[in-house]
JSON list of C-alpha atoms in Angstrom, two decimals:
[
{"chain": "M", "resi": 16, "resn": "MET", "atom": "CA", "xyz": [-33.84, -81.71, -40.32]},
{"chain": "M", "resi": 17, "resn": "THR", "atom": "CA", "xyz": [-36.35, -79.00, -41.00]},
{"chain": "M", "resi": 18, "resn": "ARG", "atom": "CA", "xyz": [-40.01, -80.28, -41.86]},
{"chain": "M", "resi": 19, "resn": "PRO", "atom": "CA", "xyz": [-41.56, -79.17, -45.02]},
{"chain": "M", "resi": 20, "resn": "GLY", "atom": "CA", "xyz": [-43.73, -76.35, -44.64]},
{"chain": "M", "resi": 21, "resn": "LEU", "atom": "CA", "xyz": [-44.75, -72.77, -45.99]},
{"chain": "M", "resi": 22, "resn": "ARG", "atom": "CA", "xyz": [-42.62, -69.62, -46.18]},
{"chain": "M", "resi": 23, "resn": "ARG", "atom": "CA", "xyz": [-44.21, -66.32, -47.53]},
{"chain": "M", "resi": 24, "resn": "VAL", "atom": "CA", "xyz": [-42.69, -62.90, -47.43]},
{"chain": "M", "resi": 25, "resn": "GLU", "atom": "CA", "xyz": [-45.04, -59.66, -48.05]},
{"chain": "M", "resi": 26, "resn": "GLN", "atom": "CA", "xyz": [-44.04, -55.83, -47.62]},
{"chain": "M", "resi": 27, "resn": "ILE", "atom": "CA", "xyz": [-46.52, -54.33, -45.34]},
{"chain": "M", "resi": 28, "resn": "MET", "atom": "CA", "xyz": [-46.16, -51.77, -42.58]},
{"chain": "M", "resi": 29, "resn": "GLY", "atom": "CA", "xyz": [-43.14, -50.57, -44.71]},
{"chain": "M", "resi": 30, "resn": "THR", "atom": "CA", "xyz": [-41.31, -53.53, -43.63]},
{"chain": "M", "resi": 31, "resn": "ALA", "atom": "CA", "xyz": [-40.59, -57.20, -44.87]},
{"chain": "M", "resi": 32, "resn": "ILE", "atom": "CA", "xyz": [-42.94, -59.61, -43.07]},
{"chain": "M", "resi": 33, "resn": "SER", "atom": "CA", "xyz": [-42.01, -63.41, -43.01]},
{"chain": "M", "resi": 34, "resn": "LEU", "atom": "CA", "xyz": [-44.05, -66.21, -42.17]},
{"chain": "M", "resi": 35, "resn": "ASP", "atom": "CA", "xyz": [-42.70, -69.87, -41.87]},
{"chain": "M", "resi": 36, "resn": "ILE", "atom": "CA", "xyz": [-45.15, -72.48, -40.96]},
{"chain": "M", "resi": 37, "resn": "ALA", "atom": "CA", "xyz": [-43.48, -75.67, -40.14]},
{"chain": "M", "resi": 38, "resn": "GLY", "atom": "CA", "xyz": [-45.06, -79.34, -40.93]},
{"chain": "M", "resi": 39, "resn": "ASP", "atom": "CA", "xyz": [-47.39, -80.30, -43.75]},
{"chain": "M", "resi": 40, "resn": "LEU", "atom": "CA", "xyz": [-50.50, -78.23, -43.19]},
{"chain": "M", "resi": 41, "resn": "PRO", "atom": "CA", "xyz": [-52.96, -78.92, -46.00]},
{"chain": "M", "resi": 42, "resn": "HIS", "atom": "CA", "xyz": [-54.43, -75.28, -45.28]},
{"chain": "M", "resi": 43, "resn": "ALA", "atom": "CA", "xyz": [-51.20, -73.60, -44.73]},
{"chain": "M", "resi": 44, "resn": "ASP", "atom": "CA", "xyz": [-51.72, -71.12, -47.82]},
{"chain": "M", "resi": 45, "resn": "ARG", "atom": "CA", "xyz": [-55.40, -70.08, -46.46]},
{"chain": "M", "resi": 46, "resn": "LEU", "atom": "CA", "xyz": [-53.87, -69.53, -43.00]},
{"chain": "M", "resi": 47, "resn": "ALA", "atom": "CA", "xyz": [-51.29, -67.31, -44.42]},
{"chain": "M", "resi": 48, "resn": "ASP", "atom": "CA", "xyz": [-53.60, -65.48, -46.48]},
{"chain": "M", "resi": 49, "resn": "GLU", "atom": "CA", "xyz": [-55.62, -64.66, -43.39]},
{"chain": "M", "resi": 50, "resn": "ALA", "atom": "CA", "xyz": [-52.69, -63.86, -41.55]},
{"chain": "M", "resi": 51, "resn": "PHE", "atom": "CA", "xyz": [-51.42, -61.32, -44.07]},
{"chain": "M", "resi": 52, "resn": "ALA", "atom": "CA", "xyz": [-55.14, -59.92, -44.88]},
{"chain": "M", "resi": 53, "resn": "TRP", "atom": "CA", "xyz": [-55.14, -59.19, -41.01]},
{"chain": "M", "resi": 54, "resn": "LEU", "atom": "CA", "xyz": [-52.02, -57.10, -41.27]},
{"chain": "M", "resi": 55, "resn": "ARG", "atom": "CA", "xyz": [-52.89, -55.43, -44.37]},
{"chain": "M", "resi": 56, "resn": "GLU", "atom": "CA", "xyz": [-56.05, -54.45, -42.59]},
{"chain": "M", "resi": 57, "resn": "VAL", "atom": "CA", "xyz": [-54.43, -52.99, -39.61]},
{"chain": "M", "resi": 58, "resn": "ASP", "atom": "CA", "xyz": [-51.80, -50.85, -42.01]},
{"chain": "M", "resi": 59, "resn": "LEU", "atom": "CA", "xyz": [-54.81, -49.46, -43.64]},
{"chain": "M", "resi": 60, "resn": "ARG", "atom": "CA", "xyz": [-56.74, -48.41, -40.37]},
{"chain": "M", "resi": 61, "resn": "PHE", "atom": "CA", "xyz": [-53.79, -47.64, -38.09]},
{"chain": "M", "resi": 62, "resn": "SER", "atom": "CA", "xyz": [-51.41, -45.84, -40.53]},
{"chain": "M", "resi": 63, "resn": "THR", "atom": "CA", "xyz": [-50.09, -42.63, -39.69]},
{"chain": "M", "resi": 64, "resn": "TYR", "atom": "CA", "xyz": [-49.16, -41.80, -43.15]},
{"chain": "M", "resi": 65, "resn": "ARG", "atom": "CA", "xyz": [-52.52, -42.41, -44.69]},
{"chain": "M", "resi": 66, "resn": "SER", "atom": "CA", "xyz": [-54.82, -39.64, -44.51]},
{"chain": "M", "resi": 67, "resn": "ASP", "atom": "CA", "xyz": [-58.06, -41.75, -44.93]},
{"chain": "M", "resi": 68, "resn": "SER", "atom": "CA", "xyz": [-56.91, -44.18, -42.03]},
{"chain": "M", "resi": 69, "resn": "GLU", "atom": "CA", "xyz": [-58.84, -44.16, -38.80]},
{"chain": "M", "resi": 70, "resn": "VAL", "atom": "CA", "xyz": [-55.90, -43.01, -36.81]},
{"chain": "M", "resi": 71, "resn": "SER", "atom": "CA", "xyz": [-55.51, -40.06, -38.92]},
{"chain": "M", "resi": 72, "resn": "ALA", "atom": "CA", "xyz": [-59.31, -39.13, -38.70]},
{"chain": "M", "resi": 73, "resn": "LEU", "atom": "CA", "xyz": [-58.84, -39.29, -34.87]},
{"chain": "M", "resi": 74, "resn": "ARG", "atom": "CA", "xyz": [-55.37, -37.31, -35.31]},
{"chain": "M", "resi": 75, "resn": "ALA", "atom": "CA", "xyz": [-57.39, -34.63, -37.32]},
{"chain": "M", "resi": 76, "resn": "GLY", "atom": "CA", "xyz": [-60.34, -34.20, -34.77]},
{"chain": "M", "resi": 77, "resn": "ALA", "atom": "CA", "xyz": [-62.86, -35.93, -37.60]},
{"chain": "M", "resi": 78, "resn": "LEU", "atom": "CA", "xyz": [-63.18, -38.76, -34.90]},
{"chain": "M", "resi": 79, "resn": "ARG", "atom": "CA", "xyz": [-64.29, -38.55, -31.63]},
{"chain": "M", "resi": 80, "resn": "ARG", "atom": "CA", "xyz": [-62.80, -41.30, -29.28]},
{"chain": "M", "resi": 81, "resn": "GLU", "atom": "CA", "xyz": [-66.49, -42.54, -28.44]},
{"chain": "M", "resi": 82, "resn": "ASP", "atom": "CA", "xyz": [-66.96, -42.99, -32.12]},
{"chain": "M", "resi": 83, "resn": "CYS", "atom": "CA", "xyz": [-63.87, -45.37, -32.55]},
{"chain": "M", "resi": 84, "resn": "SER", "atom": "CA", "xyz": [-63.66, -48.82, -33.70]},
{"chain": "M", "resi": 85, "resn": "PRO", "atom": "CA", "xyz": [-63.16, -51.24, -30.62]},
{"chain": "M", "resi": 86, "resn": "ASP", "atom": "CA", "xyz": [-59.69, -52.27, -31.88]},
{"chain": "M", "resi": 87, "resn": "LEU", "atom": "CA", "xyz": [-58.67, -48.56, -31.91]},
{"chain": "M", "resi": 88, "resn": "ARG", "atom": "CA", "xyz": [-60.32, -47.93, -28.44]},
{"chain": "M", "resi": 89, "resn": "HIS", "atom": "CA", "xyz": [-58.23, -51.02, -27.27]},
{"chain": "M", "resi": 90, "resn": "VAL", "atom": "CA", "xyz": [-54.87, -49.51, -28.64]},
{"chain": "M", "resi": 91, "resn": "LEU", "atom": "CA", "xyz": [-55.78, -46.31, -26.85]},
{"chain": "M", "resi": 92, "resn": "ASP", "atom": "CA", "xyz": [-56.48, -47.90, -23.59]},
{"chain": "M", "resi": 93, "resn": "GLU", "atom": "CA", "xyz": [-53.25, -50.21, -23.86]},
{"chain": "M", "resi": 94, "resn": "CYS", "atom": "CA", "xyz": [-51.07, -47.09, -24.89]},
{"chain": "M", "resi": 95, "resn": "ALA", "atom": "CA", "xyz": [-52.22, -45.50, -21.83]},
{"chain": "M", "resi": 96, "resn": "ARG", "atom": "CA", "xyz": [-51.62, -48.69, -19.55]},
{"chain": "M", "resi": 97, "resn": "LEU", "atom": "CA", "xyz": [-48.18, -49.06, -20.77]},
{"chain": "M", "resi": 98, "resn": "TRP", "atom": "CA", "xyz": [-47.41, -45.27, -20.31]},
{"chain": "M", "resi": 99, "resn": "GLU", "atom": "CA", "xyz": [-47.75, -45.89, -16.76]},
{"chain": "M", "resi": 100, "resn": "ALA", "atom": "CA", "xyz": [-46.11, -49.21, -16.61]},
{"chain": "M", "resi": 101, "resn": "THR", "atom": "CA", "xyz": [-42.86, -47.47, -18.23]},
{"chain": "M", "resi": 102, "resn": "ASP", "atom": "CA", "xyz": [-42.65, -44.34, -15.95]},
{"chain": "M", "resi": 103, "resn": "GLY", "atom": "CA", "xyz": [-44.08, -42.45, -19.31]},
{"chain": "M", "resi": 104, "resn": "TYR", "atom": "CA", "xyz": [-41.04, -43.61, -21.45]},
{"chain": "M", "resi": 105, "resn": "PHE", "atom": "CA", "xyz": [-43.68, -45.35, -23.71]},
{"chain": "M", "resi": 106, "resn": "ASP", "atom": "CA", "xyz": [-45.70, -42.16, -24.78]},
{"chain": "M", "resi": 107, "resn": "ALA", "atom": "CA", "xyz": [-47.93, -42.58, -27.89]},
{"chain": "M", "resi": 108, "resn": "PHE", "atom": "CA", "xyz": [-47.81, -38.64, -27.85]},
{"chain": "M", "resi": 109, "resn": "ALA", "atom": "CA", "xyz": [-44.10, -38.14, -27.30]},
{"chain": "M", "resi": 110, "resn": "ASP", "atom": "CA", "xyz": [-44.01, -36.00, -30.70]},
{"chain": "M", "resi": 111, "resn": "GLY", "atom": "CA", "xyz": [-47.43, -33.82, -29.71]},
{"chain": "M", "resi": 112, "resn": "ARG", "atom": "CA", "xyz": [-49.63, -36.22, -31.86]},
{"chain": "M", "resi": 113, "resn": "PHE", "atom": "CA", "xyz": [-50.97, -39.67, -31.14]},
{"chain": "M", "resi": 114, "resn": "ASP", "atom": "CA", "xyz": [-48.73, -42.34, -32.80]},
{"chain": "M", "resi": 115, "resn": "PRO", "atom": "CA", "xyz": [-49.71, -45.74, -31.62]},
{"chain": "M", "resi": 116, "resn": "SER", "atom": "CA", "xyz": [-47.00, -47.26, -33.94]},
{"chain": "M", "resi": 117, "resn": "GLY", "atom": "CA", "xyz": [-44.80, -48.43, -31.09]},
{"chain": "M", "resi": 118, "resn": "TYR", "atom": "CA", "xyz": [-47.82, -50.77, -30.14]},
{"chain": "M", "resi": 119, "resn": "VAL", "atom": "CA", "xyz": [-49.60, -51.46, -33.17]},
{"chain": "M", "resi": 120, "resn": "LYS", "atom": "CA", "xyz": [-47.15, -53.54, -34.84]},
{"chain": "M", "resi": 121, "resn": "GLY", "atom": "CA", "xyz": [-46.49, -55.82, -31.97]},
{"chain": "M", "resi": 122, "resn": "TRP", "atom": "CA", "xyz": [-50.13, -56.37, -31.38]},
{"chain": "M", "resi": 123, "resn": "SER", "atom": "CA", "xyz": [-51.07, -56.81, -34.61]},
{"chain": "M", "resi": 124, "resn": "VAL", "atom": "CA", "xyz": [-48.38, -59.72, -34.99]},
{"chain": "M", "resi": 125, "resn": "GLN", "atom": "CA", "xyz": [-49.56, -61.19, -31.94]},
{"chain": "M", "resi": 126, "resn": "VAL", "atom": "CA", "xyz": [-52.98, -61.33, -32.80]},
{"chain": "M", "resi": 127, "resn": "ALA", "atom": "CA", "xyz": [-52.06, -62.80, -36.08]},
{"chain": "M", "resi": 128, "resn": "SER", "atom": "CA", "xyz": [-49.80, -65.51, -34.52]},
{"chain": "M", "resi": 129, "resn": "ASP", "atom": "CA", "xyz": [-52.56, -66.50, -31.95]},
{"chain": "M", "resi": 130, "resn": "ARG", "atom": "CA", "xyz": [-54.90, -66.72, -34.66]},
{"chain": "M", "resi": 131, "resn": "LEU", "atom": "CA", "xyz": [-52.66, -69.16, -36.82]},
{"chain": "M", "resi": 132, "resn": "ALA", "atom": "CA", "xyz": [-52.03, -71.30, -33.40]},
{"chain": "M", "resi": 133, "resn": "ALA", "atom": "CA", "xyz": [-55.82, -71.45, -33.15]},
{"chain": "M", "resi": 134, "resn": "ALA", "atom": "CA", "xyz": [-56.64, -72.51, -36.74]},
{"chain": "M", "resi": 135, "resn": "GLY", "atom": "CA", "xyz": [-53.69, -75.51, -36.36]},
{"chain": "M", "resi": 136, "resn": "ALA", "atom": "CA", "xyz": [-50.60, -73.87, -37.08]},
{"chain": "M", "resi": 137, "resn": "ALA", "atom": "CA", "xyz": [-48.81, -75.13, -33.80]},
{"chain": "M", "resi": 138, "resn": "ASP", "atom": "CA", "xyz": [-45.34, -74.48, -35.35]},
{"chain": "M", "resi": 139, "resn": "HIS", "atom": "CA", "xyz": [-44.82, -71.11, -36.67]},
{"chain": "M", "resi": 140, "resn": "CYS", "atom": "CA", "xyz": [-42.33, -67.98, -36.98]},
{"chain": "M", "resi": 141, "resn": "LEU", "atom": "CA", "xyz": [-44.00, -64.74, -37.79]},
{"chain": "M", "resi": 142, "resn": "ASN", "atom": "CA", "xyz": [-41.29, -61.94, -38.02]},
{"chain": "M", "resi": 143, "resn": "ALA", "atom": "CA", "xyz": [-42.19, -58.31, -38.90]},
{"chain": "M", "resi": 144, "resn": "GLY", "atom": "CA", "xyz": [-38.99, -56.41, -39.11]},
{"chain": "M", "resi": 145, "resn": "GLY", "atom": "CA", "xyz": [-37.81, -57.53, -35.88]},
{"chain": "M", "resi": 146, "resn": "ASP", "atom": "CA", "xyz": [-41.05, -58.24, -33.94]},
{"chain": "M", "resi": 147, "resn": "ILE", "atom": "CA", "xyz": [-41.15, -61.63, -33.90]},
{"chain": "M", "resi": 148, "resn": "CYS", "atom": "CA", "xyz": [-43.76, -64.45, -32.69]},
{"chain": "M", "resi": 149, "resn": "VAL", "atom": "CA", "xyz": [-42.62, -68.08, -32.30]},
{"chain": "M", "resi": 150, "resn": "ARG", "atom": "CA", "xyz": [-44.55, -70.95, -31.49]},
{"chain": "M", "resi": 151, "resn": "GLY", "atom": "CA", "xyz": [-43.84, -74.87, -31.28]},
{"chain": "M", "resi": 152, "resn": "ARG", "atom": "CA", "xyz": [-40.69, -75.87, -33.19]},
{"chain": "M", "resi": 153, "resn": "PRO", "atom": "CA", "xyz": [-39.40, -75.48, -36.87]},
{"chain": "M", "resi": 154, "resn": "ALA", "atom": "CA", "xyz": [-38.49, -79.48, -36.30]},
{"chain": "M", "resi": 155, "resn": "PRO", "atom": "CA", "xyz": [-38.82, -81.97, -33.40]},
{"chain": "M", "resi": 156, "resn": "ASP", "atom": "CA", "xyz": [-35.43, -81.67, -32.55]},
{"chain": "M", "resi": 157, "resn": "ARG", "atom": "CA", "xyz": [-34.87, -77.99, -32.77]},
{"chain": "M", "resi": 158, "resn": "LEU", "atom": "CA", "xyz": [-35.79, -74.53, -31.45]},
{"chain": "M", "resi": 159, "resn": "TRP", "atom": "CA", "xyz": [-36.39, -71.51, -33.70]},
{"chain": "M", "resi": 160, "resn": "ARG", "atom": "CA", "xyz": [-33.37, -69.52, -34.18]},
{"chain": "M", "resi": 161, "resn": "ILE", "atom": "CA", "xyz": [-33.59, -65.74, -34.23]},
{"chain": "M", "resi": 162, "resn": "GLY", "atom": "CA", "xyz": [-30.80, -63.38, -34.94]},
{"chain": "M", "resi": 163, "resn": "VAL", "atom": "CA", "xyz": [-30.33, -59.83, -33.81]},
{"chain": "M", "resi": 164, "resn": "LEU", "atom": "CA", "xyz": [-28.47, -57.67, -36.16]},
{"chain": "M", "resi": 165, "resn": "ASP", "atom": "CA", "xyz": [-25.42, -55.93, -35.50]},
{"chain": "M", "resi": 166, "resn": "PRO", "atom": "CA", "xyz": [-26.50, -52.23, -35.64]},
{"chain": "M", "resi": 167, "resn": "TRP", "atom": "CA", "xyz": [-22.71, -51.32, -37.33]},
{"chain": "M", "resi": 168, "resn": "HIS", "atom": "CA", "xyz": [-22.28, -54.34, -39.52]},
{"chain": "M", "resi": 169, "resn": "ARG", "atom": "CA", "xyz": [-25.65, -55.40, -41.17]},
{"chain": "M", "resi": 170, "resn": "ASP", "atom": "CA", "xyz": [-24.12, -58.60, -42.37]},
{"chain": "M", "resi": 171, "resn": "SER", "atom": "CA", "xyz": [-23.31, -59.66, -38.72]},
{"chain": "M", "resi": 172, "resn": "LEU", "atom": "CA", "xyz": [-25.20, -60.63, -35.44]},
{"chain": "M", "resi": 173, "resn": "SER", "atom": "CA", "xyz": [-24.87, -59.36, -32.04]},
{"chain": "M", "resi": 174, "resn": "TRP", "atom": "CA", "xyz": [-27.01, -62.10, -30.64]},
{"chain": "M", "resi": 175, "resn": "VAL", "atom": "CA", "xyz": [-28.47, -65.55, -31.52]},
{"chain": "M", "resi": 176, "resn": "LEU", "atom": "CA", "xyz": [-31.48, -66.48, -29.71]},
{"chain": "M", "resi": 177, "resn": "GLU", "atom": "CA", "xyz": [-33.00, -70.00, -29.38]},
{"chain": "M", "resi": 178, "resn": "LEU", "atom": "CA", "xyz": [-36.84, -70.15, -28.66]},
{"chain": "M", "resi": 179, "resn": "THR", "atom": "CA", "xyz": [-40.27, -71.56, -28.68]},
{"chain": "M", "resi": 180, "resn": "ASP", "atom": "CA", "xyz": [-43.38, -69.93, -27.44]},
{"chain": "M", "resi": 181, "resn": "ALA", "atom": "CA", "xyz": [-42.08, -66.69, -27.03]},
{"chain": "M", "resi": 182, "resn": "ALA", "atom": "CA", "xyz": [-42.13, -63.23, -28.47]},
{"chain": "M", "resi": 183, "resn": "VAL", "atom": "CA", "xyz": [-39.02, -61.02, -29.49]},
{"chain": "M", "resi": 184, "resn": "ALA", "atom": "CA", "xyz": [-39.19, -57.14, -29.95]},
{"chain": "M", "resi": 185, "resn": "THR", "atom": "CA", "xyz": [-35.93, -55.30, -31.14]},
{"chain": "M", "resi": 186, "resn": "SER", "atom": "CA", "xyz": [-35.80, -51.36, -31.16]},
{"chain": "M", "resi": 187, "resn": "GLY", "atom": "CA", "xyz": [-33.27, -49.65, -32.60]},
{"chain": "M", "resi": 188, "resn": "GLY", "atom": "CA", "xyz": [-32.06, -46.97, -34.80]},
{"chain": "M", "resi": 189, "resn": "TYR", "atom": "CA", "xyz": [-30.27, -48.75, -37.86]},
{"chain": "M", "resi": 190, "resn": "GLU", "atom": "CA", "xyz": [-33.17, -49.03, -40.07]},
{"chain": "M", "resi": 191, "resn": "ARG", "atom": "CA", "xyz": [-35.11, -45.64, -39.68]},
{"chain": "M", "resi": 192, "resn": "GLY", "atom": "CA", "xyz": [-32.58, -43.55, -37.88]},
{"chain": "M", "resi": 193, "resn": "ALA", "atom": "CA", "xyz": [-33.14, -41.95, -34.33]},
{"chain": "M", "resi": 194, "resn": "HIS", "atom": "CA", "xyz": [-37.02, -42.26, -34.95]},
{"chain": "M", "resi": 195, "resn": "ILE", "atom": "CA", "xyz": [-37.73, -42.63, -31.00]},
{"chain": "M", "resi": 196, "resn": "THR", "atom": "CA", "xyz": [-38.21, -39.87, -29.01]},
{"chain": "M", "resi": 197, "resn": "ASP", "atom": "CA", "xyz": [-37.14, -39.25, -25.34]},
{"chain": "M", "resi": 198, "resn": "PRO", "atom": "CA", "xyz": [-40.85, -37.66, -24.12]},
{"chain": "M", "resi": 199, "resn": "ARG", "atom": "CA", "xyz": [-38.89, -36.20, -20.80]},
{"chain": "M", "resi": 200, "resn": "THR", "atom": "CA", "xyz": [-36.63, -34.05, -23.38]},
{"chain": "M", "resi": 201, "resn": "GLY", "atom": "CA", "xyz": [-38.71, -33.87, -26.77]},
{"chain": "M", "resi": 202, "resn": "ARG", "atom": "CA", "xyz": [-35.38, -34.81, -28.43]},
{"chain": "M", "resi": 203, "resn": "PRO", "atom": "CA", "xyz": [-34.11, -38.05, -30.24]},
{"chain": "M", "resi": 204, "resn": "ALA", "atom": "CA", "xyz": [-32.85, -40.78, -28.08]},
{"chain": "M", "resi": 205, "resn": "ARG", "atom": "CA", "xyz": [-29.30, -41.69, -29.36]},
{"chain": "M", "resi": 206, "resn": "ASP", "atom": "CA", "xyz": [-27.80, -43.34, -26.27]},
{"chain": "M", "resi": 207, "resn": "LEU", "atom": "CA", "xyz": [-28.41, -46.89, -27.32]},
{"chain": "M", "resi": 208, "resn": "ALA", "atom": "CA", "xyz": [-27.99, -48.70, -30.58]},
{"chain": "M", "resi": 209, "resn": "SER", "atom": "CA", "xyz": [-30.42, -51.01, -30.07]},
{"chain": "M", "resi": 210, "resn": "VAL", "atom": "CA", "xyz": [-32.86, -53.12, -27.37]},
{"chain": "M", "resi": 211, "resn": "THR", "atom": "CA", "xyz": [-34.08, -56.51, -27.39]},
{"chain": "M", "resi": 212, "resn": "VAL", "atom": "CA", "xyz": [-36.76, -57.78, -25.10]},
{"chain": "M", "resi": 213, "resn": "VAL", "atom": "CA", "xyz": [-37.97, -61.48, -24.99]},
{"chain": "M", "resi": 214, "resn": "GLY", "atom": "CA", "xyz": [-41.24, -62.33, -23.35]},
{"chain": "M", "resi": 215, "resn": "PRO", "atom": "CA", "xyz": [-44.55, -64.11, -23.55]},
{"chain": "M", "resi": 216, "resn": "ASP", "atom": "CA", "xyz": [-46.37, -61.52, -25.75]},
{"chain": "M", "resi": 217, "resn": "LEU", "atom": "CA", "xyz": [-45.23, -59.41, -28.46]},
{"chain": "M", "resi": 218, "resn": "ARG", "atom": "CA", "xyz": [-47.73, -56.42, -27.36]},
{"chain": "M", "resi": 219, "resn": "THR", "atom": "CA", "xyz": [-45.85, -55.95, -24.26]},
{"chain": "M", "resi": 220, "resn": "ALA", "atom": "CA", "xyz": [-42.13, -56.86, -25.24]},
{"chain": "M", "resi": 221, "resn": "ASP", "atom": "CA", "xyz": [-42.79, -54.27, -28.10]},
{"chain": "M", "resi": 222, "resn": "ALA", "atom": "CA", "xyz": [-43.66, -51.46, -26.09]},
{"chain": "M", "resi": 223, "resn": "TYR", "atom": "CA", "xyz": [-41.00, -52.38, -23.45]},
{"chain": "M", "resi": 224, "resn": "ALA", "atom": "CA", "xyz": [-38.22, -52.42, -26.12]},
{"chain": "M", "resi": 225, "resn": "THR", "atom": "CA", "xyz": [-39.46, -48.82, -27.20]},
{"chain": "M", "resi": 226, "resn": "ALA", "atom": "CA", "xyz": [-39.51, -47.36, -24.00]},
{"chain": "M", "resi": 227, "resn": "ALA", "atom": "CA", "xyz": [-36.20, -48.76, -23.07]},
{"chain": "M", "resi": 228, "resn": "MET", "atom": "CA", "xyz": [-34.51, -47.03, -25.95]},
{"chain": "M", "resi": 229, "resn": "ALA", "atom": "CA", "xyz": [-36.30, -43.81, -24.99]},
{"chain": "M", "resi": 230, "resn": "MET", "atom": "CA", "xyz": [-34.89, -44.32, -21.57]},
{"chain": "M", "resi": 231, "resn": "GLY", "atom": "CA", "xyz": [-31.11, -44.45, -22.83]},
{"chain": "M", "resi": 232, "resn": "HIS", "atom": "CA", "xyz": [-28.55, -45.13, -20.36]},
{"chain": "M", "resi": 233, "resn": "ARG", "atom": "CA", "xyz": [-31.21, -45.75, -17.51]},
{"chain": "M", "resi": 234, "resn": "ALA", "atom": "CA", "xyz": [-32.88, -48.51, -19.45]},
{"chain": "M", "resi": 235, "resn": "THR", "atom": "CA", "xyz": [-30.64, -51.23, -18.15]},
{"chain": "M", "resi": 236, "resn": "ALA", "atom": "CA", "xyz": [-31.68, -50.52, -14.10]},
{"chain": "M", "resi": 237, "resn": "TRP", "atom": "CA", "xyz": [-35.20, -50.65, -15.63]},
{"chain": "M", "resi": 238, "resn": "LEU", "atom": "CA", "xyz": [-34.97, -53.75, -17.61]},
{"chain": "M", "resi": 239, "resn": "GLU", "atom": "CA", "xyz": [-33.47, -55.78, -14.79]},
{"chain": "M", "resi": 240, "resn": "ARG", "atom": "CA", "xyz": [-36.56, -54.88, -12.58]},
{"chain": "M", "resi": 241, "resn": "LEU", "atom": "CA", "xyz": [-38.92, -56.69, -15.12]},
{"chain": "M", "resi": 242, "resn": "ASP", "atom": "CA", "xyz": [-40.60, -59.90, -14.21]},
{"chain": "M", "resi": 243, "resn": "GLY", "atom": "CA", "xyz": [-40.93, -62.73, -17.07]},
{"chain": "M", "resi": 244, "resn": "HIS", "atom": "CA", "xyz": [-38.63, -60.98, -19.51]},
{"chain": "M", "resi": 245, "resn": "GLU", "atom": "CA", "xyz": [-34.98, -61.08, -20.71]},
{"chain": "M", "resi": 246, "resn": "TRP", "atom": "CA", "xyz": [-33.33, -58.45, -22.59]},
{"chain": "M", "resi": 247, "resn": "ALA", "atom": "CA", "xyz": [-29.99, -57.49, -24.52]},
{"chain": "M", "resi": 248, "resn": "VAL", "atom": "CA", "xyz": [-28.89, -53.85, -24.92]},
{"chain": "M", "resi": 249, "resn": "LEU", "atom": "CA", "xyz": [-26.31, -52.56, -27.39]},
{"chain": "M", "resi": 250, "resn": "THR", "atom": "CA", "xyz": [-25.13, -48.86, -26.46]},
{"chain": "M", "resi": 251, "resn": "ALA", "atom": "CA", "xyz": [-24.15, -46.24, -29.31]},
{"chain": "M", "resi": 252, "resn": "ASP", "atom": "CA", "xyz": [-20.51, -46.32, -27.94]},
{"chain": "M", "resi": 253, "resn": "GLY", "atom": "CA", "xyz": [-20.31, -50.09, -28.65]},
{"chain": "M", "resi": 254, "resn": "ARG", "atom": "CA", "xyz": [-20.96, -51.69, -25.04]},
{"chain": "M", "resi": 255, "resn": "SER", "atom": "CA", "xyz": [-23.35, -54.47, -24.58]},
{"chain": "M", "resi": 256, "resn": "SER", "atom": "CA", "xyz": [-25.23, -56.08, -21.49]},
{"chain": "M", "resi": 257, "resn": "GLN", "atom": "CA", "xyz": [-27.90, -58.56, -21.31]},
{"chain": "M", "resi": 258, "resn": "SER", "atom": "CA", "xyz": [-29.94, -60.55, -18.88]},
{"chain": "M", "resi": 259, "resn": "ARG", "atom": "CA", "xyz": [-28.55, -63.58, -17.01]},
{"chain": "M", "resi": 260, "resn": "ALA", "atom": "CA", "xyz": [-31.19, -65.95, -18.46]},
{"chain": "M", "resi": 261, "resn": "LEU", "atom": "CA", "xyz": [-31.00, -64.55, -22.31]},
{"chain": "M", "resi": 262, "resn": "PRO", "atom": "CA", "xyz": [-31.95, -67.57, -24.19]},
{"chain": "M", "resi": 263, "resn": "SER", "atom": "CA", "xyz": [-28.81, -67.08, -26.44]},
{"chain": "M", "resi": 264, "resn": "ALA", "atom": "CA", "xyz": [-26.66, -69.41, -28.57]},
{"chain": "M", "resi": 265, "resn": "GLU", "atom": "CA", "xyz": [-23.85, -69.62, -30.57]},
{"chain": "M", "resi": 266, "resn": "PRO", "atom": "CA", "xyz": [-24.05, -67.89, -33.96]}
]
């Protein structure tokens, strides 16, 4: 039986973000307020669509790197590190201008989850449009169950994952179209329908899923070399593959 708790959904960063806190925490509402306030702050500061964001000021040349906030300097440094770790396929400059979106959402959700856990919400699930952090359990005898959508049948699931203390990132074109660019060709990456990566930290899992989408058919061989991560891939022509230890369950 699921324990009583809190569930809240808000629209931030152009997607629905849901928070489930299991257990009867007397301060759950305050923790949810703080988590969503942080995510709204990140959206305001890092949006590439808002002309008044810090990222837009940097892109326009109105802000020098040395004058950026510590958070933005962190994001710049991590994007550079992940570019190296993914053979250049995670590229925040793939479209010619700095766009850290492939890192920022996973980073901000991981930070929010870390803060929730530190404040006493040991059992929670925070889901930002497929970028997910889970901690603890929804009930003592259950794990969190995370569904990975079928890209062609939106009322069906390709996989169901059972997890605790993990991060899940899914990248695909079924919500925003072919929005990920292959930095080697400069063209939209269309070989894969979706990539799901499971790991201990959403910052890295999110970037790896984005990079794998950009790699196309080369992604599976690269994913197999990753330590500490499991994965599932659907190709654009309907073939599927997954890592041996993917924590999947029956739908």
